[in-house]
Amino acid sequence: MTGGAPNSGGATTDTYAKARTWLLMPAWLVLLVLSLTPVALMLVYSFLTKEFRGGVIWDFSLAAYDQFFFDRGLFGDEPARIEWTYIGIFWRSIWQAGAATVLSLLIGFPTAYFIATRPEKARPIWVFLVTIPYWVNLLIRTVSMKFLLRDQGPLNDFLMFTGLIDSPIHIINTNFAVQLGLFYSYLPFMVLPIYAAVERYNFTLSEAAADLYASKWVTLRRILLPAVKPGVVAGCILVFVPSLGSFLAPDLLGGAKNFMIGSLIEEQFKGNAGNWPFGAAASMILLTLVLIILIMFTRQQAKSNKAGG
Amino acid sequence: MKNLLKSTAAIAALALSTGAAMAQEKVVVYHWFEYIPQELVDKFTSQTGIEVVMDTYDSNEGMLASLKAGGIGTYDVSVPGDYMVEIMINEGILDTIADGELANTGNILPEWADPSFDPGRQHSIPYQWGSTSFAVNRDVYSGAIDTTDILFNPPAELSGKINMLDSQGEVMAMAALHMGIPQCSSDRDQLKALNAMLQEAKGNWASFNSDTAKEVLVSGDAAVGQIYDGFSAKAREEGANVEYAFPKQGYIVWMDNVVLLKDAPNRANALKFMDFLLEPENIAAVSNYARYGSGLKDVAEFLDPALATLPESNPPADAGAGVFIKVCDEQTQAVYDKIWTNVKK
C-alpha cells in the first residue's frame, strides 16, 4: 500500500504541495480505514479466544484454526484427525462458484460478442438492456427465481403445457438451482468486461486470418480469444469471487440444507454457535484462498503475455 | 480495539442523546421485524409525546450479536425470547427494574409473573407467547399427525417435502422431545444417538427456512413445515389446507419479552413504554396483529373474537406438554454446535 505515500506522486505540481496531504485523505481513508482495518481486525480476532455466546477474550489462541483443520470427535477428546467437514464446505462452494462461472462464460461470451458486433449506435442500448434487471435488489431477484423454478411454478407449468415433460422437474432446493441463481446474479459482471475487450478488438485481424485460410474455429481460438483474454479473465474473477462467498442463493434456492462458505461464516456470528474467532478464521482462510487464485491467474497471464511476445 | 468499539458506541450514544435533547423525548426500541402495529406506536407517541425510534432484527442470536458488538448504550429496550432473556441476564447486559418503577405489573397473569427464565420479572415484562410445532398439509397427508415422527421419521408420502426452521435451538429442542431425552443432555450416549437420529432424518428434509416457513406451506413447496403457531394460522388464512399439530411427545412453548437494556440512554421513557405495553387494551392490539397470546389479565374484551377459537392456540386435551427451549452450558453447547454442523455440512 505505497500508492498513497505523500512523496511518491511525481506528477504533482507545487501548486498542490501544501494541500497534498489533505487532498490525499479520501484515498487514505478508503485504503486504510475502509479496506485494511476490517481485514486487520478480522486477522486479529481469528487468533483470539472465543467467548461463550459471541464476543472474544483477549488471549492469543490457535483454537479457531485448529477447529478448522483438526477433528477431535463429537466431544473433542479423541486423537486429532484431519477435519474434512469444513474443507468439504469450502470445496462445495468452490465447485458451485466454478460451475456458475462456466455457465456465465458460456452465455456471457456470445452475448458480449453479439453486442460488440452491433452498429456503434445500437451498442449502448444492448448494454443498457443487459443491466436493467440488475436495478432490482439481489434478494428480490433471488426470491423471484425461486417462484419461477418451483415444482408448481411457471417454468414447470410451461414445460408440461408444451408436452416436453409429464411431471414437474424438481429444480428448487438442489445444487443446480444454486448454480443457476449464482449465474443469474452475476452474469453482467461477465458480459461487461468481455464486451469492453471485444469492442476494442480489431476485426481486420480476423479478416486477415480468414485470408490466410484459417478456419473460423482457428480464428476464434488463436486470434480473437488471446486478444480478449484480459476481459475474459476479469469477467471470470468478477463472477467467481462473489459467488464463492454468497449465501443468498444457497439459502433461498438451495434450501439452506448444506452450508456454503458464506452461510458457515454467518452462522458463527448470527447463529447459536456465536464463535467469532472461528468465523474470522474461516474468513481469513477464504481471503487467502481467493488471493492465491488471483495470484495464479495473474502469473499465468504474465507468462502467456511473455510467451506471446 | 475493545476501546475503539466502546468509544464508537459512546459516540453513537452521544449522537443519539444530543439528538434527543435537541428534538424531543424518545425511546429507542430494538424489535423483531413486523411485530408491532404502527397504530399502536403512534398511539404511544400521541399519549406521551415520546417519539419511538425502532431498529429491527430477525433472530434472537442476531440481536445478541449486535448488542454485544456495541449496541449496548444505544438501545433502551429489546424483545428477546425466553431462553435469550436468560442468556442476556447471564451476559449482564440487562438493567434491573426496581419495585414500583412500573405501575402496571399487576396486570401480568400469575403464571407469567415469575417465569424460570427471569425469576421475579426483575428485567422483563411479557410481550407475546405462543408455541412452535409443525403444520401438515391435509391435501397431501390425511393420517395422524400428533407425533414428532412426522418430522423425524416421516411416512413415505411426506419424505422430501418437509421444511425445518433454520434455527439450531428449535430443531434440537424438538429432536430431544422426539427421542424422549432431556434438552441439553450431557449424556454421551444420548448425544451420539441424537447426532445419528438427525443425520438419518435429514435425508427426508427438503429445506431449512425460517423467514419463509409460512410461504413454503402456502405455495405447496413443502407439505410439512416446522412452524410457529401464528405463522401456521396465517398460512391457513391465506388458503393453505394446513393443520397445526400438538404432538404427544410435547411441543415448544416460547415467550417474547420486553427487556430493559443496561445503560439505556432514555431509561425513564423506556419504562413508560413498558408500562404502556402492560395495559390490556394496548397489548391486545399486538395480539390482534401478531395472532399470539399476551400473558396479561383482562385482555379478552379487546381481542379479536376469532383468536379465542384459533385451533393453533387451543391444544387438545391429549396433547403433550409444552416446554421452553433450555439454555445449554458451554460444554454441551459445543457438542450441539458440532451436531448442527454435521446436519448441515
XYZ file of C-alpha atoms in Angstrom:
654
model
C 0.000 0.000 0.000
C 2.556 2.580 -1.038
C 0.339 4.208 -3.620
C -0.824 6.890 -1.245
C 2.596 7.842 0.181
C 2.887 11.634 0.141
C 6.209 11.792 -1.718
C 5.536 9.306 -4.456
C 3.289 11.459 -6.606
C 5.899 12.694 -9.072
C 3.450 14.405 -11.399
C 2.016 16.681 -8.746
C 2.929 20.309 -9.283
C 3.991 22.593 -6.474
C 0.636 24.326 -6.560
C -0.776 21.441 -4.557
C 2.271 20.750 -2.414
C 0.761 22.097 0.778
C -2.693 20.756 0.202
C -1.444 17.352 -0.905
C -1.868 15.660 2.450
C -5.438 16.816 2.643
C -6.239 16.069 -0.964
C -4.973 12.519 -0.483
C -7.155 11.981 2.566
C -10.012 10.338 0.653
C -7.609 7.820 -0.850
C -6.059 7.144 2.547
C -9.488 6.804 4.078
C -10.583 4.239 1.537
C -7.349 2.234 1.559
C -6.541 2.238 5.241
C -9.709 2.832 7.192
C -12.256 1.129 4.984
C -10.239 -1.731 3.445
C -7.276 -2.616 5.605
C -8.686 -2.004 9.071
C -11.549 -4.510 8.772
C -9.188 -7.147 7.376
C -6.671 -6.456 10.136
C -9.428 -6.676 12.758
C -10.526 -9.979 11.278
C -6.977 -11.311 11.342
C -6.568 -10.319 14.990
C -9.939 -11.769 16.006
C -9.119 -15.102 14.342
C -6.245 -15.544 16.793
C -8.237 -14.712 19.927
C -10.049 -16.959 22.387
C -13.766 -17.345 21.814
C -16.178 -16.022 24.397
C -19.231 -18.190 25.008
C -22.230 -16.806 23.050
C -20.337 -14.361 20.902
C -17.504 -11.979 21.572
C -13.818 -12.580 22.182
C -11.469 -12.865 25.129
C -8.200 -11.047 24.513
C -5.939 -14.083 24.848
C -3.922 -15.481 21.963
C -5.291 -18.786 20.715
C -4.993 -21.068 17.695
C -8.245 -22.833 18.577
C -10.143 -21.385 15.599
C -7.650 -22.721 13.055
C -7.354 -25.961 14.990
C -11.125 -26.405 14.759
C -10.979 -25.795 11.017
C -8.282 -28.352 10.230
C -8.474 -30.981 13.002
C -11.312 -33.258 14.051
C -11.308 -34.420 17.650
C -14.635 -36.216 17.641
C -18.056 -35.172 18.885
C -16.787 -34.478 22.393
C -13.413 -33.027 21.467
C -11.333 -35.614 23.359
C -10.361 -38.105 20.669
C -6.959 -38.046 18.971
C -6.818 -35.421 16.249
C -7.618 -36.446 12.708
C -7.921 -34.280 9.649
C -11.251 -32.428 9.703
C -12.919 -32.844 6.327
C -16.158 -31.059 7.217
C -15.004 -27.501 6.598
C -12.721 -28.435 3.715
C -15.770 -30.149 2.221
C -17.866 -26.998 2.681
C -15.144 -24.910 1.018
C -14.817 -27.429 -1.804
C -18.580 -27.389 -2.404
C -18.577 -23.593 -2.528
C -15.653 -23.551 -4.965
C -17.384 -26.118 -7.141
C -20.670 -24.192 -7.142
C -18.940 -20.892 -7.858
C -16.878 -22.567 -10.596
C -19.968 -24.049 -12.235
C -21.699 -20.658 -12.083
C -18.616 -19.056 -13.679
C -18.525 -21.580 -16.511
C -22.282 -21.103 -17.120
C -21.809 -17.332 -17.147
C -18.898 -17.621 -19.568
C -20.825 -19.900 -21.932
C -23.745 -17.466 -22.092
C -21.840 -14.260 -21.443
C -19.178 -14.551 -24.133
C -21.536 -14.924 -27.119
C -23.740 -12.179 -25.637
C -20.805 -9.813 -25.290
C -19.597 -10.708 -28.801
C -23.063 -10.085 -30.189
C -23.302 -6.650 -28.545
C -19.804 -5.643 -29.617
C -20.537 -6.518 -33.253
C -23.735 -4.406 -33.438
C -23.564 -0.993 -35.119
C -21.872 1.501 -32.845
C -25.040 3.458 -32.124
C -27.022 0.377 -31.079
C -24.449 -0.958 -28.598
C -25.315 1.277 -25.629
C -28.935 0.143 -25.921
C -27.928 -3.527 -25.722
C -25.654 -2.856 -22.746
C -28.497 -0.938 -21.144
C -30.814 -3.925 -21.667
C -28.320 -6.272 -20.003
C -28.151 -4.088 -16.904
C -31.873 -3.324 -16.465
C -32.743 -6.428 -14.388
C -29.889 -5.556 -12.052
C -31.520 -2.342 -10.884
C -33.682 -4.612 -8.761
C -32.343 -5.710 -5.393
C -30.494 -9.062 -5.381
C -32.753 -10.508 -2.672
C -35.876 -9.795 -4.701
C -34.340 -11.278 -7.856
C -33.360 -14.425 -5.964
C -36.818 -14.831 -4.412
C -38.398 -14.317 -7.848
C -36.154 -17.018 -9.226
C -37.448 -19.337 -6.514
C -41.015 -18.640 -7.635
C -40.099 -19.356 -11.264
C -38.325 -22.640 -10.554
C -40.658 -24.252 -8.031
C -42.466 -27.509 -8.826
C -45.779 -25.726 -9.469
C -44.045 -22.680 -10.927
C -44.319 -21.101 -14.397
C -41.274 -22.911 -15.785
C -42.618 -26.373 -14.990
C -46.145 -25.345 -15.991
C -44.840 -24.206 -19.361
C -42.773 -27.334 -19.971
C -45.740 -29.539 -19.071
C -48.043 -27.436 -21.255
C -45.748 -27.954 -24.235
C -45.704 -31.687 -23.505
C -41.919 -31.797 -23.151
C -42.264 -33.319 -19.694
C -45.029 -35.257 -17.933
C -44.257 -34.444 -14.322
C -42.512 -31.363 -12.869
C -38.716 -31.355 -12.919
C -37.543 -30.907 -9.369
C -35.106 -27.990 -9.503
C -35.689 -25.996 -6.339
C -33.562 -26.964 -3.311
C -30.917 -28.624 -5.488
C -27.313 -27.678 -6.213
C -28.288 -26.889 -9.774
C -30.764 -24.255 -8.541
C -27.940 -22.642 -6.569
C -25.684 -22.578 -9.634
C -28.486 -21.113 -11.706
C -29.090 -18.439 -9.069
C -25.412 -17.519 -8.849
C -25.118 -17.464 -12.621
C -28.067 -15.121 -12.958
C -26.925 -12.912 -10.067
C -23.540 -12.153 -11.545
C -23.982 -12.529 -15.321
C -23.454 -8.811 -16.154
C -20.066 -8.937 -14.430
C -19.114 -11.461 -17.103
C -20.737 -9.720 -20.065
C -19.476 -6.194 -19.480
C -15.684 -6.753 -19.253
C -15.764 -9.160 -22.203
C -17.822 -6.663 -24.181
C -15.266 -3.946 -23.414
C -12.459 -6.222 -24.646
C -14.236 -7.406 -27.808
C -15.228 -3.833 -28.648
C -11.567 -2.827 -28.695
C -10.645 -5.862 -30.812
C -9.509 -5.048 -34.306
C -11.761 -7.173 -36.519
C -9.467 -6.755 -39.533
C -7.239 -9.298 -37.753
C -9.990 -11.900 -38.154
C -10.303 -10.974 -41.813
C -6.553 -11.334 -42.265
C -6.718 -14.771 -40.635
C -9.522 -15.784 -42.970
C -7.485 -14.580 -45.948
C -4.698 -16.845 -44.791
C -7.089 -19.840 -44.839
C -7.645 -20.086 -41.087
C -10.935 -21.802 -40.286
C -13.482 -19.941 -38.146
C -12.625 -22.112 -35.145
C -8.905 -21.466 -35.514
C -9.546 -17.719 -35.869
C -11.597 -17.737 -32.679
C -9.072 -19.782 -30.741
C -5.783 -18.318 -31.994
C -6.697 -14.703 -32.827
C -9.826 -13.471 -31.024
C -9.529 -15.309 -27.699
C -5.929 -14.301 -26.936
C -6.795 -10.689 -27.764
C -9.797 -10.543 -25.451
C -8.348 -12.786 -22.750
C -7.902 -9.991 -20.178
C -11.629 -9.285 -20.410
C -12.480 -12.975 -20.037
C -10.202 -13.327 -17.019
C -11.631 -10.191 -15.410
C -15.164 -11.473 -16.016
C -14.374 -14.878 -14.528
C -12.864 -13.311 -11.423
C -15.771 -10.910 -11.003
C -18.258 -13.794 -11.132
C -16.244 -16.401 -9.239
C -15.205 -14.345 -6.222
C -18.606 -13.007 -5.127
C -20.208 -16.409 -5.887
C -17.743 -18.024 -3.503
C -18.940 -16.003 -0.509
C -22.592 -15.742 -1.471
C -25.222 -17.001 0.939
C -28.481 -15.691 -0.512
C -28.692 -18.163 -3.399
C -27.705 -21.220 -1.305
C -30.215 -20.244 1.396
C -33.170 -19.412 -0.814
C -32.647 -21.664 -3.827
C -30.662 -24.483 -2.231
C -32.938 -24.721 0.796
C -30.018 -23.988 3.169
C -29.548 -27.736 3.522
C -25.809 -27.529 3.135
C -23.521 -24.867 4.486
C -21.642 -22.818 1.924
C -18.685 -20.699 2.997
C -20.913 -17.638 3.360
C -23.577 -19.312 5.467
C -20.982 -21.125 7.587
C -19.391 -17.772 8.461
C -22.782 -16.147 9.048
C -23.717 -18.944 11.471
C -20.660 -18.132 13.605
C -21.881 -14.575 14.173
C -25.669 -14.720 13.898
C -26.381 -18.352 14.793
C -26.295 -20.310 18.018
C -22.602 -21.088 17.692
C -21.588 -17.479 18.402
C -17.971 -18.371 17.645
C -16.437 -15.117 16.412
C -12.798 -16.289 16.198
C -13.833 -19.281 14.102
C -15.896 -17.053 11.816
C -12.916 -14.729 11.468
C -10.570 -17.666 10.814
C -12.866 -19.085 8.138
C -12.998 -15.618 6.554
C -9.200 -15.366 6.613
C -8.852 -18.793 5.005
C -11.341 -17.743 2.321
C -9.437 -14.497 1.780
C -6.150 -16.392 1.442
C -7.728 -18.817 -0.990
C -9.062 -16.021 -3.192
C -5.682 -14.287 -3.060
C -3.899 -17.468 -4.192
C -6.340 -17.928 -7.065
C -5.875 -14.301 -8.132
C -2.093 -14.577 -7.969
C -2.194 -17.767 -10.033
C -4.361 -16.029 -12.631
C -2.053 -13.019 -12.823
C 1.120 -15.084 -13.026
C -0.330 -17.269 -15.732
C -1.350 -14.215 -17.661
C 2.071 -12.628 -17.265
C 3.639 -15.878 -18.504
C 1.410 -16.124 -21.552
C 1.989 -12.449 -22.324
C 5.714 -13.109 -22.306
C 5.301 -16.202 -24.462
C 3.179 -14.256 -26.905
C 5.918 -11.620 -27.146
C -9.596 -2.277 19.799
C -12.042 -3.072 22.517
C -11.766 0.566 23.474
C -12.322 1.506 19.864
C -15.589 -0.408 19.906
C -16.574 1.192 23.172
C -15.806 4.704 22.004
C -17.704 4.116 18.753
C -20.700 3.025 20.784
C -20.227 6.025 23.071
C -20.173 8.390 20.098
C -23.302 6.781 18.726
C -24.960 7.069 22.121
C -23.836 10.689 22.405
C -25.206 11.452 18.967
C -28.498 9.886 19.940
C -28.747 11.603 23.304
C -27.849 15.044 21.974
C -30.326 14.425 19.194
C -32.931 13.719 21.829
C -32.075 16.858 23.770
C -32.373 18.987 20.674
C -35.510 17.453 19.269
C -37.975 15.714 21.537
C -38.085 12.922 24.052
C -37.564 9.480 22.535
C -37.262 5.797 23.256
C -35.004 3.612 21.132
C -36.504 0.162 20.561
C -34.704 -2.869 19.100
C -37.542 -5.092 17.951
C -38.350 -8.090 15.742
C -39.440 -7.178 12.221
C -43.206 -6.753 11.727
C -44.132 -7.410 15.328
C -45.879 -4.235 16.473
C -48.711 -2.440 14.659
C -47.813 1.097 13.576
C -51.094 2.451 15.011
C -50.013 1.337 18.478
C -46.661 3.114 18.113
C -48.500 6.268 17.015
C -50.851 5.947 19.978
C -47.905 5.829 22.392
C -46.373 8.917 20.811
C -49.603 10.889 20.912
C -50.274 9.887 24.538
C -46.812 10.638 25.893
C -45.117 12.893 23.342
C -42.268 10.380 23.230
C -41.008 9.502 19.777
C -40.360 5.789 19.119
C -37.160 5.067 17.170
C -37.087 1.464 16.008
C -34.480 -0.880 14.550
C -35.410 -4.467 13.745
C -33.757 -7.891 13.805
C -34.730 -11.347 12.567
C -33.228 -13.682 15.155
C -32.507 -13.712 18.884
C -28.889 -14.598 18.197
C -28.518 -11.805 15.648
C -29.871 -9.336 18.199
C -27.467 -10.551 20.879
C -24.509 -10.324 18.475
C -25.288 -6.757 17.512
C -25.845 -5.700 21.131
C -22.509 -7.243 22.106
C -20.802 -5.530 19.187
C -21.625 -2.070 20.505
C -25.427 -1.802 20.635
C -25.477 -1.514 24.435
C -25.846 2.169 25.317
C -27.715 2.930 22.098
C -30.919 0.982 22.647
C -33.344 1.263 25.544
C -35.398 -1.892 25.164
C -35.404 -5.059 23.057
C -37.723 -8.063 22.770
C -35.817 -11.340 23.314
C -37.402 -14.793 23.523
C -37.495 -16.709 26.818
C -34.140 -18.506 26.629
C -32.483 -15.369 25.280
C -33.646 -13.382 28.335
C -31.780 -15.902 30.485
C -28.688 -15.611 28.291
C -28.821 -11.817 28.409
C -29.128 -11.875 32.212
C -26.078 -14.143 32.363
C -24.236 -11.810 29.994
C -25.030 -8.906 32.332
C -26.499 -6.705 29.629
C -29.930 -6.162 31.215
C -30.869 -3.432 33.681
C -32.905 -4.268 36.794
C -36.390 -2.828 37.142
C -36.842 -1.795 40.777
C -40.094 -2.459 42.639
C -42.628 0.227 41.872
C -40.886 1.540 38.761
C -43.606 0.023 36.620
C -47.185 0.866 37.558
C -48.954 -1.907 35.632
C -47.094 -5.090 36.633
C -50.277 -6.164 38.462
C -51.805 -6.857 35.038
C -49.440 -9.778 34.380
C -51.127 -13.178 34.652
C -49.849 -15.086 37.699
C -48.431 -17.925 35.554
C -46.218 -15.437 33.694
C -45.250 -13.298 36.714
C -42.380 -15.479 37.870
C -41.010 -17.382 34.851
C -37.998 -19.670 35.056
C -36.010 -17.523 32.589
C -36.384 -14.335 34.683
C -37.358 -15.157 38.283
C -39.416 -12.363 39.776
C -39.565 -10.486 36.440
C -36.663 -8.275 37.508
C -35.639 -7.376 33.953
C -38.570 -8.121 31.688
C -42.308 -7.932 31.051
C -44.337 -10.327 28.876
C -44.901 -9.339 25.259
C -46.373 -12.277 23.354
C -46.311 -16.017 23.794
C -47.145 -18.997 21.668
C -45.854 -22.368 20.585
C -43.595 -23.905 17.978
C -44.593 -27.207 16.479
C -45.316 -28.174 12.881
C -48.141 -27.906 10.364
C -49.165 -30.538 7.844
C -50.893 -30.025 4.505
C -54.063 -32.107 4.778
C -54.424 -32.364 0.978
C -51.204 -34.372 0.915
C -51.432 -36.418 4.086
C -54.541 -37.466 5.972
C -53.056 -39.780 8.617
C -52.480 -38.991 12.283
C -50.141 -36.062 12.900
C -49.995 -35.990 16.701
C -46.449 -37.355 16.698
C -42.988 -35.919 16.092
C -42.380 -38.893 13.775
C -43.897 -36.657 11.085
C -40.711 -34.541 11.240
C -38.029 -37.039 12.180
C -39.265 -40.361 10.844
C -41.910 -39.399 8.288
C -44.206 -41.694 6.282
C -43.058 -42.205 2.701
C -45.545 -39.753 1.173
C -44.104 -36.883 3.245
C -40.433 -37.684 2.788
C -38.641 -34.939 0.859
C -41.487 -32.483 1.454
C -40.501 -31.206 4.889
C -39.276 -27.713 5.717
C -37.456 -27.250 9.030
C -36.822 -23.955 10.803
C -33.267 -22.824 10.100
C -32.593 -22.489 13.790
C -30.458 -24.779 15.906
C -32.436 -24.143 19.114
C -35.829 -25.098 17.713
C -34.643 -28.144 15.753
C -32.584 -29.564 18.634
C -35.316 -28.997 21.220
C -37.874 -30.734 19.005
C -35.408 -33.578 18.359
C -34.881 -34.048 22.106
C -38.657 -34.230 22.623
C -38.878 -36.784 19.818
C -36.259 -39.019 21.429
C -37.580 -38.511 24.924
C -34.224 -37.289 26.217
C -33.707 -34.115 28.260
C -32.732 -30.959 26.381
C -29.029 -30.088 26.669
C -28.331 -33.598 27.916
C -24.662 -34.133 28.704
C -25.019 -37.904 28.497
C -22.658 -39.106 25.780
C -24.775 -41.975 24.536
C -27.816 -39.727 24.302
C -25.847 -37.087 22.378
C -24.450 -39.717 19.997
C -27.946 -41.078 19.420
C -29.242 -37.526 18.821
C -26.481 -36.955 16.257
C -27.265 -40.235 14.484
C -31.028 -39.621 14.530
C -30.654 -36.158 12.946
C -28.264 -37.467 10.265
C -30.887 -40.029 9.332
C -33.811 -37.583 9.476
C -32.055 -35.010 7.318
C -32.442 -37.237 4.270
C -36.193 -36.641 4.462
C -35.975 -32.851 4.666
C -36.347 -30.596 1.644
C -35.111 -27.340 3.127
C -34.300 -25.189 6.144
C -36.146 -21.884 6.086
C -37.350 -19.678 8.931
C -38.293 -16.451 7.146
C -40.321 -18.288 4.522
C -41.689 -21.003 6.847
C -45.220 -19.810 6.058
C -44.735 -19.195 2.312
C -43.434 -22.706 1.577
C -46.640 -24.136 3.057
C -48.909 -21.730 1.191
C -47.110 -22.293 -2.132
C -47.078 -26.062 -1.719
C -43.266 -26.323 -1.891
C -43.454 -28.143 1.439
C -46.210 -30.411 2.753
C -44.913 -30.322 6.332
C -43.315 -27.334 7.998
C -41.877 -26.803 11.442
C -43.540 -23.506 12.294
C -44.726 -21.019 14.947
C -48.424 -21.195 15.778
C -49.140 -17.675 14.476
C -47.442 -18.398 11.146
C -49.498 -21.568 10.799
C -52.717 -19.628 11.463
C -51.718 -17.085 8.815
C -50.893 -19.856 6.316
C -54.379 -21.265 6.901
C -55.956 -17.830 6.458
C -54.053 -17.498 3.190
C -55.688 -20.619 1.838
C -53.326 -23.473 2.671
C -55.205 -26.515 3.963
C -52.826 -26.997 6.883
C -53.404 -28.375 10.341
C -51.194 -27.400 13.257
C -50.024 -30.418 15.237
C -49.763 -30.833 19.002
C -47.582 -33.973 19.213
C -48.000 -36.279 22.185
C -44.212 -36.207 22.738
C -44.576 -32.491 23.507
C -44.009 -29.198 21.721
C -42.095 -25.965 22.236
C -43.577 -23.033 24.123
C -41.960 -19.631 23.742
C -42.481 -16.183 25.136
C -41.082 -12.933 23.816
C -40.446 -10.339 26.488
C -39.705 -6.624 26.566
C -36.458 -6.134 28.486
C -34.783 -3.025 29.832
C -31.228 -2.894 28.469
C -28.194 -1.902 30.500
C -27.063 1.723 30.034
C -30.367 2.650 28.378
C -29.954 6.261 27.238
C -33.651 7.015 27.773
C -34.395 4.834 30.769
C -37.402 6.781 32.048
C -39.051 6.746 28.619
C -38.297 3.038 28.280
C -40.210 2.391 31.498
C -43.136 4.453 30.192
C -43.070 2.359 27.006
C -43.105 -0.858 29.037
C -45.965 0.388 31.216
C -47.857 1.262 28.036
C -47.445 -2.326 26.805
C -48.706 -3.634 30.151
C -52.130 -2.110 29.536
C -54.578 -4.801 28.341
C -56.008 -2.701 25.527
C -52.563 -1.997 24.063
C -51.135 -5.500 24.263
C -54.417 -6.824 22.817
C -53.713 -4.697 19.741
C -50.393 -6.535 19.364
C -52.157 -9.908 19.770
C -54.752 -8.995 17.159
C -51.919 -8.094 14.801
C -49.486 -10.947 15.503
C -52.075 -13.656 16.386
C -50.293 -14.692 19.606
C -51.250 -14.733 23.293
C -50.357 -11.817 25.557
C -49.731 -13.010 29.109
C -51.880 -10.215 30.634
C -55.187 -10.295 32.517
C -58.394 -8.706 31.250
C -57.406 -8.625 27.578
C -60.389 -10.698 26.403
C -62.722 -7.771 25.749
C -60.212 -6.112 23.414
C -59.309 -9.240 21.466
C -60.476 -10.208 18.004
C -63.099 -12.910 18.815
C -61.586 -15.233 16.210
C -58.436 -15.510 18.369
C -60.298 -17.321 21.151
C -61.193 -20.255 18.919
C -57.953 -20.372 16.914
C -57.010 -24.090 16.655
C -53.333 -23.117 16.808
C -53.725 -21.598 20.296
C -56.015 -24.248 21.761
C -54.188 -27.549 22.268
C -56.411 -30.647 22.524
C -56.684 -32.386 25.898
C -54.410 -35.265 24.863
C -51.557 -33.040 23.625
C -48.111 -33.479 25.129
C -46.622 -30.860 27.430
C -45.349 -27.525 26.142
C -41.732 -26.874 27.141
C -39.398 -23.880 26.895
C -36.140 -24.221 24.986
C -33.370 -24.791 27.523
C -30.119 -22.879 27.684
C -27.189 -25.301 27.415
C -23.937 -24.888 29.285
C -20.792 -24.130 27.302
C -19.593 -27.740 27.030
C -22.909 -29.154 25.848
C -23.428 -26.209 23.516
C -20.084 -27.052 21.848
C -21.381 -30.589 21.154
C -24.708 -29.164 19.947
C -22.815 -26.884 17.535
C -20.933 -29.927 16.208
C -24.145 -31.896 15.716
C -25.739 -28.925 13.956
C -22.719 -28.578 11.651
C -22.974 -32.309 10.939
C -26.623 -31.841 9.974
C -25.783 -29.001 7.620
C -22.384 -29.980 6.262
